[in-house]
C-alpha cells in the first residue's frame, strides 16, 4: 500500500516524519508512471493518452543544490547554490523540483 511505501521511504531516507505529505506526493507521482499489476499501461497513459516521461525522476531525500538568486546573495563571493534535500516535484513540470 501507499502507507507501507511511505514508512519505508521515510525510514530509508532518514527524513523526518513532518515531511510525510511530500513523501506521499512523491510516491503517488512515481506510482502513476509505472505499470500496475503486471500490465503494460500506466495510470498516466490511461489519463493522458501518452507515455509518461520518467527521465526526470529522482529518489526522495536525495542531496541537491538549489540555485540562490542574486538578490539573496550579499556579495559576488557568496555561494550561488544552497545545499538541500529533494522532497518532490512542483506541479506538472518535469524540470522544477521542491
XYZ file of C-alpha atoms in Angstrom:
98
model
C 0.000 0.000 0.000
C 0.989 3.640 -0.228
C 1.254 3.787 3.550
C 3.753 0.887 3.556
C 5.807 2.683 0.922
C 5.627 5.883 2.989
C 7.015 4.159 6.079
C 9.783 2.546 4.028
C 10.663 5.813 2.286
C 10.915 7.814 5.491
C 12.898 5.044 7.202
C 15.414 4.500 4.393
C 15.985 8.190 3.637
C 16.150 9.310 7.252
C 13.801 12.220 6.547
C 11.684 13.449 9.480
C 8.012 12.478 9.862
C 6.724 16.049 9.225
C 7.780 15.572 5.571
C 5.222 12.778 5.095
C 2.916 14.861 2.816
C 5.806 15.431 0.405
C 6.763 11.750 0.553
C 3.168 10.689 -0.234
C 3.062 13.065 -3.215
C 6.383 11.679 -4.460
C 5.250 8.055 -4.072
C 1.949 8.610 -5.896
C 3.693 10.647 -8.621
C 6.072 7.726 -9.269
C 3.365 5.034 -8.997
C 1.244 6.817 -11.620
C 4.145 6.469 -14.036
C 4.658 2.708 -13.515
C 2.605 -0.169 -14.953
C 0.268 -1.685 -12.386
C -0.466 -5.350 -11.628
C 1.835 -6.783 -14.277
C 0.275 -4.757 -17.072
C 1.982 -2.616 -19.659
C -0.157 0.519 -19.349
C 0.411 3.131 -16.657
C -2.295 5.194 -14.945
C -0.679 8.256 -16.560
C -1.190 6.719 -20.016
C -4.833 5.995 -19.307
C -5.487 9.601 -18.301
C -3.253 11.464 -20.781
C -3.116 9.035 -23.703
C 0.681 9.143 -23.974
C 3.730 7.536 -22.389
C 4.935 9.355 -19.265
C 8.428 10.814 -19.112
C 10.490 9.188 -16.368
C 13.969 10.557 -17.077
C 13.459 13.369 -14.547
C 12.527 11.108 -11.600
C 14.811 11.418 -8.580
C 14.896 9.451 -5.311
C 13.136 11.105 -2.382
C 15.583 12.679 0.063
C 18.494 12.888 -2.390
C 21.043 15.631 -1.703
C 20.548 18.581 -4.073
C 21.899 22.054 -4.720
C 19.325 24.829 -5.100
C 20.240 27.986 -7.013
C 20.280 31.158 -4.906
C 19.045 34.246 -6.796
C 21.491 37.148 -6.923
C 19.156 39.276 -4.787
C 19.582 36.818 -1.884
C 23.386 36.905 -2.015
C 25.316 39.596 -0.129
C 28.262 39.832 -2.491
C 29.928 38.272 -5.511
C 31.850 35.707 -3.471
C 28.818 34.143 -1.773
C 27.861 30.649 -2.972
C 25.405 30.562 -5.863
C 23.677 27.461 -4.516
C 22.437 26.159 -1.174
C 22.538 22.522 -0.099
C 19.192 20.812 0.468
C 17.223 17.581 0.103
C 14.883 16.622 -2.728
C 11.303 16.324 -1.479
C 9.207 16.377 -4.644
C 8.147 17.856 -7.947
C 6.429 21.172 -8.498
C 3.101 20.721 -10.297
C 3.237 19.087 -13.733
C 6.683 20.432 -14.538
C 9.444 17.938 -15.213
C 12.229 20.455 -14.610
C 11.175 22.167 -11.368
C 11.736 20.424 -8.071
C 10.833 21.308 -4.476
